XYZ file of C-alpha atoms in Angstrom:
612
model
C 67.295 339.334 -13.393
C 68.920 340.358 -10.158
C 72.266 338.900 -9.545
C 72.707 337.151 -6.154
C 75.844 337.218 -4.112
C 77.408 333.780 -3.807
C 78.553 332.732 -0.254
C 81.435 330.294 0.107
C 80.345 326.946 1.574
C 81.991 325.960 4.897
C 84.926 323.603 4.660
C 84.119 320.092 5.890
C 85.616 319.030 9.244
C 88.809 317.097 8.720
C 89.117 313.804 10.650
C 91.485 313.901 13.649
C 94.914 312.530 12.896
C 95.854 309.451 14.911
C 98.794 309.533 17.295
C 100.899 306.732 18.673
C 101.584 306.239 22.370
C 105.134 306.995 23.343
C 106.483 304.554 25.914
C 109.120 305.531 28.447
C 110.844 302.167 28.766
C 112.860 303.181 31.818
C 109.679 304.294 33.544
C 108.009 301.038 32.562
C 110.914 299.008 33.959
C 110.633 300.937 37.220
C 106.902 300.168 37.276
C 107.570 296.468 36.743
C 110.287 296.200 39.364
C 108.553 298.183 42.105
C 104.863 297.522 41.532
C 104.007 294.629 39.238
C 106.588 292.117 40.442
C 107.328 291.410 44.096
C 111.030 290.710 43.534
C 113.690 290.813 40.797
C 113.832 287.011 41.085
C 110.883 286.709 38.692
C 113.125 287.617 35.747
C 114.335 284.014 35.634
C 110.812 282.680 35.697
C 109.990 284.871 32.686
C 113.024 283.580 30.806
C 112.138 279.978 31.611
C 108.535 280.633 30.711
C 109.415 282.073 27.298
C 111.694 279.115 26.608
C 109.062 276.570 27.682
C 106.417 278.258 25.519
C 108.774 278.291 22.543
C 109.474 274.572 22.951
C 105.748 273.874 23.365
C 104.975 275.814 20.185
C 107.540 273.844 18.193
C 106.226 270.512 19.477
C 102.805 271.392 18.074
C 104.299 271.304 14.586
C 107.087 268.787 15.231
C 106.161 266.293 17.945
C 109.595 264.650 17.661
C 111.568 267.903 17.989
C 114.083 268.185 20.854
C 112.774 269.800 24.043
C 115.823 271.234 25.794
C 116.458 274.374 27.826
C 119.957 275.265 29.033
C 121.070 278.058 31.373
C 124.693 279.215 31.691
C 125.696 281.879 34.236
C 129.209 283.328 34.386
C 130.894 286.660 35.058
C 127.771 288.741 35.652
C 126.125 287.445 32.466
C 123.480 284.809 31.767
C 122.747 282.795 28.639
C 119.470 280.893 28.206
C 119.187 278.539 25.207
C 116.127 276.639 24.006
C 115.259 274.361 21.102
C 111.932 276.099 20.595
C 110.059 277.441 17.601
C 112.384 280.436 17.101
C 111.722 283.764 15.351
C 112.170 285.321 11.938
C 113.205 288.935 11.448
C 109.556 289.886 10.903
C 108.629 288.091 14.157
C 111.314 290.038 16.014
C 109.946 293.403 14.886
C 106.369 292.331 15.508
C 106.733 290.476 18.801
C 109.865 291.497 20.685
C 109.748 295.210 19.943
C 106.029 295.740 20.568
C 105.108 295.957 24.224
C 101.994 293.999 25.092
C 102.036 291.642 22.116
C 102.740 287.985 22.741
C 103.893 285.214 20.425
C 101.202 283.110 22.059
C 98.713 285.203 20.116
C 100.430 284.607 16.810
C 98.473 283.059 13.984
C 98.647 279.290 13.841
C 99.200 278.763 17.567
C 95.612 279.037 18.713
C 95.175 275.288 18.883
C 97.997 275.016 21.426
C 97.105 278.038 23.488
C 96.063 276.064 26.558
C 99.583 274.607 26.744
C 101.275 278.001 27.066
C 102.241 279.534 30.389
C 102.417 283.196 29.384
C 99.351 285.222 28.531
C 100.415 288.871 28.717
C 103.355 289.392 26.330
C 105.645 291.225 28.742
C 108.105 288.427 29.551
C 111.349 289.908 28.235
C 110.608 293.307 29.761
C 110.994 291.743 33.212
C 114.649 291.059 32.379
C 115.366 294.789 32.393
C 114.818 294.626 36.151
C 118.248 292.966 36.460
C 119.903 293.679 33.093
C 120.794 296.857 31.272
C 121.010 295.061 27.910
C 119.219 292.068 26.370
C 120.511 290.236 23.308
C 118.365 287.629 21.572
C 119.656 285.344 18.824
C 116.944 283.220 17.211
C 116.307 280.988 14.220
C 112.820 280.020 13.110
C 111.790 276.359 12.917
C 108.728 277.292 10.845
C 110.683 279.051 8.121
C 113.663 276.765 7.460
C 115.276 279.073 4.922
C 115.178 282.115 7.182
C 118.592 283.157 8.505
C 119.323 283.642 12.220
C 118.349 287.050 13.525
C 119.818 289.099 16.340
C 117.782 291.561 18.420
C 119.657 293.743 20.914
C 117.757 296.082 23.260
C 118.828 298.587 25.902
C 116.834 299.862 28.843
C 116.636 303.319 27.253
C 114.104 301.928 24.763
C 116.388 301.550 21.761
C 116.999 298.304 19.894
C 118.794 297.017 16.811
C 118.015 294.070 14.546
C 120.350 292.321 12.133
C 120.587 288.992 10.356
C 123.479 286.647 11.055
C 125.321 283.991 9.101
C 123.889 280.481 9.368
C 126.904 279.374 11.383
C 125.895 281.673 14.251
C 122.789 279.548 14.902
C 122.733 276.343 12.842
C 119.680 274.830 14.537
C 116.231 276.342 15.236
C 115.693 277.850 18.652
C 116.512 280.948 20.675
C 119.330 282.144 22.918
C 118.849 285.069 25.297
C 121.943 286.870 26.625
C 121.722 289.155 29.657
C 124.339 291.539 31.052
C 123.752 292.572 34.664
C 122.967 296.180 35.415
C 124.894 297.971 38.184
C 123.917 296.593 41.590
C 122.118 293.523 40.183
C 125.045 291.177 39.536
C 124.001 288.917 42.430
C 120.853 287.920 40.508
C 122.960 286.535 37.662
C 125.472 284.746 39.888
C 125.725 280.980 39.155
C 124.505 279.862 42.593
C 121.529 282.243 42.500
C 120.574 281.215 38.958
C 120.759 277.542 39.945
C 118.597 278.080 43.042
C 115.998 280.117 41.156
C 115.849 277.648 38.268
C 115.247 274.741 40.662
C 112.633 276.701 42.583
C 110.675 277.798 39.517
C 111.275 274.880 37.185
C 111.461 271.658 39.214
C 108.160 270.380 37.771
C 108.590 271.518 34.151
C 107.937 268.758 31.591
C 111.116 269.388 29.541
C 114.842 268.788 29.970
C 115.965 271.925 31.844
C 119.559 272.202 33.049
C 121.820 274.805 34.628
C 125.177 273.943 33.136
C 125.224 270.162 33.279
C 122.968 269.855 36.352
C 119.334 268.853 35.843
C 116.765 271.256 37.289
C 113.610 269.222 36.828
C 112.687 266.530 39.334
C 109.871 264.477 37.854
C 107.522 262.905 38.538
C 106.288 265.208 41.298
C 106.676 263.771 44.824
C 102.938 263.105 45.097
C 102.875 261.189 41.784
C 105.877 258.937 42.364
C 105.542 255.213 43.068
C 106.523 254.140 46.597
C 106.930 250.698 48.203
C 103.991 251.362 50.500
C 101.903 254.002 52.322
C 104.452 254.392 55.124
C 107.287 255.053 52.661
C 105.116 257.572 50.843
C 104.307 259.408 54.080
C 108.012 259.594 54.953
C 108.947 260.905 51.510
C 106.199 263.519 51.488
C 107.094 264.589 55.043
C 110.652 265.185 53.831
C 109.308 267.131 50.845
C 107.185 269.269 53.177
C 110.161 270.002 55.428
C 112.253 271.050 52.430
C 109.533 273.378 51.120
C 107.858 274.768 54.225
C 110.284 274.050 57.051
C 108.058 271.798 59.177
C 107.299 268.091 59.493
C 103.552 267.614 58.940
C 101.128 265.796 61.184
C 99.669 264.179 58.081
C 99.337 264.589 54.312
C 96.153 264.906 52.262
C 96.010 264.125 48.537
C 94.430 266.906 46.495
C 93.735 265.268 43.141
C 90.964 267.043 41.178
C 91.242 265.584 37.643
C 88.427 267.665 36.154
C 90.292 270.836 37.139
C 93.684 269.474 36.131
C 94.983 269.616 39.697
C 97.409 267.280 41.431
C 99.121 267.936 44.730
C 99.099 267.514 48.482
C 98.075 269.429 51.583
C 100.368 269.219 54.592
C 98.770 269.433 58.046
C 100.586 271.877 60.314
C 102.081 270.337 63.474
C 101.172 273.310 65.676
C 98.132 275.523 66.104
C 97.828 278.752 64.126
C 95.394 281.631 64.305
C 92.407 281.466 61.924
C 93.203 285.065 60.993
C 96.683 284.125 59.793
C 96.743 284.070 56.018
C 98.060 280.780 54.701
C 100.572 280.819 51.843
C 100.225 277.928 49.403
C 102.632 276.922 46.653
C 101.031 276.750 43.198
C 102.623 275.560 39.953
C 101.010 276.388 36.621
C 101.738 273.648 34.058
C 104.865 272.811 36.025
C 106.147 276.392 36.465
C 106.055 277.802 39.989
C 103.506 280.600 39.953
C 103.499 281.698 43.586
C 104.481 280.606 47.063
C 101.845 282.813 48.680
C 98.503 281.840 47.138
C 96.017 282.855 49.840
C 92.635 282.233 48.206
C 93.230 278.633 47.184
C 91.403 276.945 50.090
C 88.297 277.766 52.147
C 88.969 280.017 55.146
C 88.288 277.195 57.602
C 91.187 275.122 56.212
C 93.829 277.322 57.818
C 95.530 274.290 59.363
C 97.116 273.051 56.107
C 99.702 274.266 53.604
C 99.337 273.122 49.995
C 101.628 272.495 47.071
C 100.012 271.615 43.757
C 100.249 271.817 39.992
C 97.349 273.001 37.843
C 96.598 273.705 34.212
C 93.180 275.322 34.688
C 93.651 278.335 36.965
C 94.325 281.793 35.564
C 97.289 283.869 36.740
C 97.130 287.626 37.253
C 99.169 289.995 35.075
C 102.241 289.620 37.285
C 101.806 285.823 37.256
C 102.451 285.843 40.998
C 98.921 285.121 42.190
C 95.653 283.606 41.013
C 92.822 285.413 39.275
C 89.615 285.272 41.317
C 86.971 283.826 39.004
C 84.418 281.012 38.852
C 87.119 278.433 38.101
C 89.073 279.331 41.219
C 85.875 279.294 43.291
C 85.084 275.798 41.985
C 88.612 274.571 42.692
C 88.462 276.030 46.205
C 85.248 274.125 46.876
C 86.654 270.889 45.417
C 89.833 271.108 47.494
C 87.736 271.807 50.590
C 85.794 268.621 49.853
C 89.057 266.650 49.750
C 90.060 267.928 53.180
C 86.551 267.289 54.532
C 86.665 263.704 53.202
C 90.041 263.183 54.877
C 88.568 264.256 58.234
C 85.586 261.968 57.783
C 87.898 259.093 56.928
C 89.943 259.634 60.090
C 86.787 259.668 62.202
C 85.655 256.397 60.648
C 88.895 254.458 60.593
C 91.767 256.085 62.489
C 90.604 257.627 65.784
C 94.132 257.901 67.185
C 95.327 260.083 64.299
C 92.117 262.104 64.504
C 92.616 262.680 68.239
C 96.190 263.812 67.619
C 94.982 266.183 64.905
C 92.137 267.635 66.998
C 94.406 268.195 69.978
C 96.130 270.789 67.797
C 93.552 271.956 65.246
C 90.114 271.577 66.824
C 89.434 275.253 66.076
C 89.595 274.715 62.309
C 87.256 271.732 62.463
C 84.822 273.679 64.653
C 84.841 276.465 62.083
C 83.957 273.941 59.379
C 81.293 272.253 61.531
C 79.448 275.572 62.008
C 78.395 275.521 58.356
C 78.430 271.792 57.680
C 75.881 269.833 59.697
C 77.196 266.504 58.418
C 80.679 267.390 59.648
C 79.245 268.415 63.019
C 77.435 265.077 63.254
C 80.634 263.217 62.344
C 82.762 265.132 64.809
C 80.344 265.105 67.775
C 82.201 262.292 69.556
C 85.561 263.982 69.010
C 85.464 267.777 69.276
C 86.576 268.886 72.782
C 84.693 271.463 74.870
C 85.359 272.931 78.302
C 82.600 271.780 80.670
C 81.932 271.489 84.386
C 82.537 267.741 83.973
C 85.975 268.307 82.457
C 87.017 268.404 78.816
C 84.366 266.414 76.948
C 82.800 266.093 73.517
C 79.276 267.385 72.962
C 78.049 263.823 72.459
C 79.414 262.611 75.791
C 78.174 265.686 77.656
C 74.669 265.377 76.169
C 74.536 261.730 77.259
C 75.246 262.776 80.853
C 72.846 265.707 81.144
C 69.181 265.884 80.081
C 69.557 269.642 79.531
C 72.705 271.005 77.913
C 73.303 274.330 79.636
C 75.881 276.719 78.227
C 77.141 280.248 78.751
C 77.887 282.666 75.934
C 81.009 284.192 77.464
C 84.014 282.895 79.348
C 83.294 285.405 82.150
C 79.785 284.041 82.640
C 81.126 280.491 82.725
C 83.671 281.372 85.388
C 80.957 282.974 87.482
C 78.546 280.080 87.460
C 80.644 276.941 86.842
C 81.699 276.165 90.464
C 78.231 276.740 91.891
C 76.362 275.070 89.025
C 78.581 272.015 89.316
C 77.928 271.779 93.060
C 74.193 271.950 92.375
C 74.436 269.152 89.791
C 73.947 271.434 86.800
C 76.199 270.611 83.850
C 77.488 273.675 81.969
C 79.472 274.086 78.745
C 81.709 277.104 78.274
C 80.413 278.587 75.015
C 82.600 281.662 75.242
C 85.438 280.341 73.106
C 85.521 280.812 69.342
C 82.666 278.923 67.612
C 81.696 276.922 70.753
C 78.422 278.715 71.510
C 77.247 278.376 67.908
C 78.004 274.660 67.872
C 76.181 274.009 71.143
C 73.108 275.821 69.820
C 73.296 273.716 66.630
C 73.353 270.468 68.635
C 69.584 269.725 68.372
C 69.801 269.900 64.566
C 72.119 266.873 64.468
C 70.998 265.180 67.707
C 67.193 265.293 67.760
C 65.627 265.476 71.205
C 68.558 267.294 72.802
C 67.488 270.262 74.925
C 69.885 273.215 74.915
C 69.456 276.166 77.261
C 71.546 279.235 77.935
C 72.507 279.501 81.592
C 72.302 283.001 83.017
C 72.407 284.565 86.473
C 68.646 284.189 86.984
C 68.772 280.460 86.262
C 71.676 279.903 88.658
C 70.024 281.904 91.418
C 66.804 279.950 90.979
C 68.710 276.707 91.576
C 70.150 277.940 94.889
C 68.280 277.063 98.078
C 66.281 279.815 99.723
C 67.012 280.630 103.377
C 64.362 280.030 106.009
C 62.223 283.223 106.173
C 62.677 283.531 109.936
C 66.455 283.366 109.618
C 66.466 285.866 106.772
C 64.248 288.210 108.816
C 66.691 287.983 111.706
C 69.449 289.116 109.332
C 67.451 291.972 107.822
C 69.630 294.637 109.464
C 72.791 293.042 108.142
C 71.314 292.705 104.645
C 70.139 296.338 104.661
C 73.621 297.549 105.570
C 75.201 295.349 102.910
C 72.760 296.549 100.236
C 73.331 300.171 101.145
C 77.076 299.735 100.793
C 76.919 298.066 97.341
C 74.026 300.066 95.881
C 76.338 302.777 94.431
C 78.106 300.013 92.514
C 74.884 298.882 90.877
C 74.846 295.597 92.782
C 72.077 293.986 94.880
C 72.636 291.606 97.788
C 70.675 288.382 98.232
C 70.994 285.558 100.746
C 70.941 281.916 99.661
C 72.196 278.544 100.876
C 74.370 276.583 98.474
C 77.356 274.324 98.098
C 80.304 274.264 98.219
C 80.388 275.643 101.757
C 83.854 277.096 101.166
C 82.459 279.751 98.787
C 81.270 282.698 100.924
C 79.823 284.789 98.120
C 79.041 284.599 94.421
C 78.972 287.552 92.039
C 76.353 287.070 89.333
C 75.327 289.257 86.439
C 74.329 288.838 82.814
C 75.001 290.750 79.635
C 72.006 293.041 80.092
C 73.161 293.915 83.592
C 76.686 294.618 82.348
C 75.380 296.780 79.525
C 73.271 298.761 81.962
C 76.231 299.191 84.299
C 78.433 300.356 81.423
C 75.756 302.868 80.442
C 75.492 304.126 84.016
C 79.270 304.499 84.296
C 79.369 306.447 81.025
C 76.488 308.649 82.195
C 78.306 309.471 85.440
C 81.393 310.611 83.516
C 79.623 312.465 80.691
C 78.830 316.160 80.374
C 75.247 317.392 80.773
C 74.293 316.798 77.121
C 75.598 313.246 76.937
C 74.364 312.471 80.452
C 70.864 313.399 79.324
C 71.147 311.219 76.209
C 72.534 308.260 78.144
C 69.920 308.760 80.850
C 67.194 308.408 78.232
C 68.661 305.004 77.324
C 68.335 303.715 80.884
C 67.010 300.173 80.764
C 65.055 297.971 83.107
C 67.626 295.153 83.053
C 68.236 293.293 86.318
C 71.226 294.506 88.262
C 74.245 292.452 89.202
C 73.891 290.637 92.487
C 76.147 289.441 95.271
C 74.767 286.118 96.491
C 75.865 285.493 100.073
C 76.146 281.862 101.166
C 74.243 281.393 104.418
C 75.945 278.017 104.916
C 79.407 279.607 105.009
C 80.686 280.180 108.588
C 82.368 283.478 107.691
C 79.130 284.924 106.304
C 77.324 283.842 109.486
C 79.912 285.646 111.645
C 79.731 288.797 109.517
C 75.934 288.697 109.783
C 76.260 288.766 113.581
C 78.504 291.840 113.724
C 76.875 294.715 115.619
C 78.812 297.534 113.918
C 77.095 298.656 110.634
C 80.316 300.268 109.434
C 82.254 297.044 109.917
C 79.450 295.119 108.203
C 79.811 297.441 105.213
C 83.582 296.968 105.064
C 83.202 293.185 105.299
C 80.575 293.238 102.549
C 82.898 295.180 100.280
C 85.601 292.593 100.939
C 83.240 289.752 99.999
C 82.227 291.636 96.861
C 85.854 292.159 95.796
C 86.758 288.535 96.528
C 83.792 287.329 94.470
C 84.895 289.509 91.522
C 88.413 288.102 91.710
C 87.135 284.521 91.906
C 85.034 285.110 88.772
C 88.122 286.606 87.060
C 86.126 289.642 86.084
C 87.951 292.777 84.918
C 87.893 295.414 87.646
C 86.482 298.881 87.047
C 88.187 301.850 88.716
C 85.367 301.898 91.282
C 85.924 298.208 92.035
C 89.669 298.718 92.493
C 89.019 301.640 94.845
C 86.558 299.505 96.817
C 89.069 296.657 97.201
C 91.729 299.047 98.431
C 89.320 300.712 100.846
C 88.063 297.398 102.216
C 91.587 296.055 102.699
C 92.709 299.146 104.612
C 89.485 299.122 106.637
C 89.963 295.523 107.706
C 93.604 296.200 108.656
C 92.557 299.142 110.774
C 89.853 297.108 112.504
C 92.199 294.153 113.092
C 94.918 296.322 114.642
C 92.618 298.542 116.688
C 92.620 297.851 120.464
C 89.728 298.228 122.850
C 91.055 301.559 124.181
C 91.407 302.993 120.680
C 95.212 302.742 120.543
C 96.999 300.887 117.789
């Protein structure tokens, strides 16, 4: 039997050995201070938050336990004491020395989770933003026989743990000691600590004091009893001035019980741009979360500033803003409904306050009315619009005119308003923000209303035609005038209209302006672009200069025998009509005005023998 050579079997692959992340604590502190948190001031919020959560955790097990938090600042150091649940030595190693783990996740606390403020387990790390060393002395309320434990950490990532005699901490709870790092002593100064504690903790449900001075101020101003509505308005106005620096036009209650929200919205006393981002003040379970919440209200409610307390909204990792989720979207809609109901209530029962509000904030209400037909219907008698009859509401204007004419731009309105008014045509200026959209929506809330856009063709059609014989007699004058304005893309027509004081009217529409802009671009372009722009040439009607045959000046110009002088006078009428319509002047228009002015001066100063 042949012997066979035996081959060694391959060694099995060994599993990869696990490795542990190494954390550069100094780098992490730099990340926190320059990227996660907006300011070192948040360190005090984190300390308060940890203390509040510790007290909350103890109350779950011992409802009659004391609920105190004390802050003491002196000599560049800060001490924060609480009567909370405390920690054992095992808790210290597990919770304080492990980045990212939170005592809120500890076993046995799940039932109270909704009562905790913190969710991310990085609270004490924030203290390294202002301190170079953190010392924590704690005694557990859950393990009565456990001795006090001391945890001391430095910003280089090292820490020590040791047990202490019972006398060092006789009662359960925790004390945090901070020593200011170089350049950060101001953040641990007594006045600064007091101000920050009051700012962050004024609505906390426990007894919080800086030294002997109470920090909390409960109940919240919007929940306090007052002798009457007037006294409440005065108190809330003072609260608004203290927080935001202005005295409000009015206050709006923002109670949404299902979302755990209580608060007020303060109506700004002066107009603001819709693009300006509003900063609202949001407390989470009593703790100030942010002063700059921007996504709390619908965009149209830019005329209010809010302050409220909530227990349902989620904070971001930095706990300085709100997490955008379905809950926040629902709260935003509910708060918008409260503001909408306030407006409806003013319209129904307090027209004077509504008029005062709209005189300042009509733009915000118009923005809301664009998307809310019921609000548009409610506000029809109140929202102001610029019209040829003065400043009127849509309801009043529609009652006066069988057809509601409007222009889409302010320039178009300025062109046609004087002439249309003289002809008995009512016009609304739809060129301001939201106005055109609201006018077009008018039939949807006022059935039977006829709305029509007023353009140059419509205005010209309403002007009286000149007797054909008289127009024929002026054919030479009209030909000279048309020849002079043709290079500017403008026709000349003769009509009779009022007021007599207006010698000429410059009319165009958007299509005519677009065509003129294309022609101007074509004239300035190179051969390639000129060919492309030339292929886009449209058939839109050109701008027109409507001369008023009833005006004495136009009649005298029409009788001039000199074609050159007729051309100069026509250019002057064209320039004056542009200025009256407040139209922006193109370079060619400016050159024409200058040329016409000089030409008229030369003609006026020229003697019969040709000498000046």
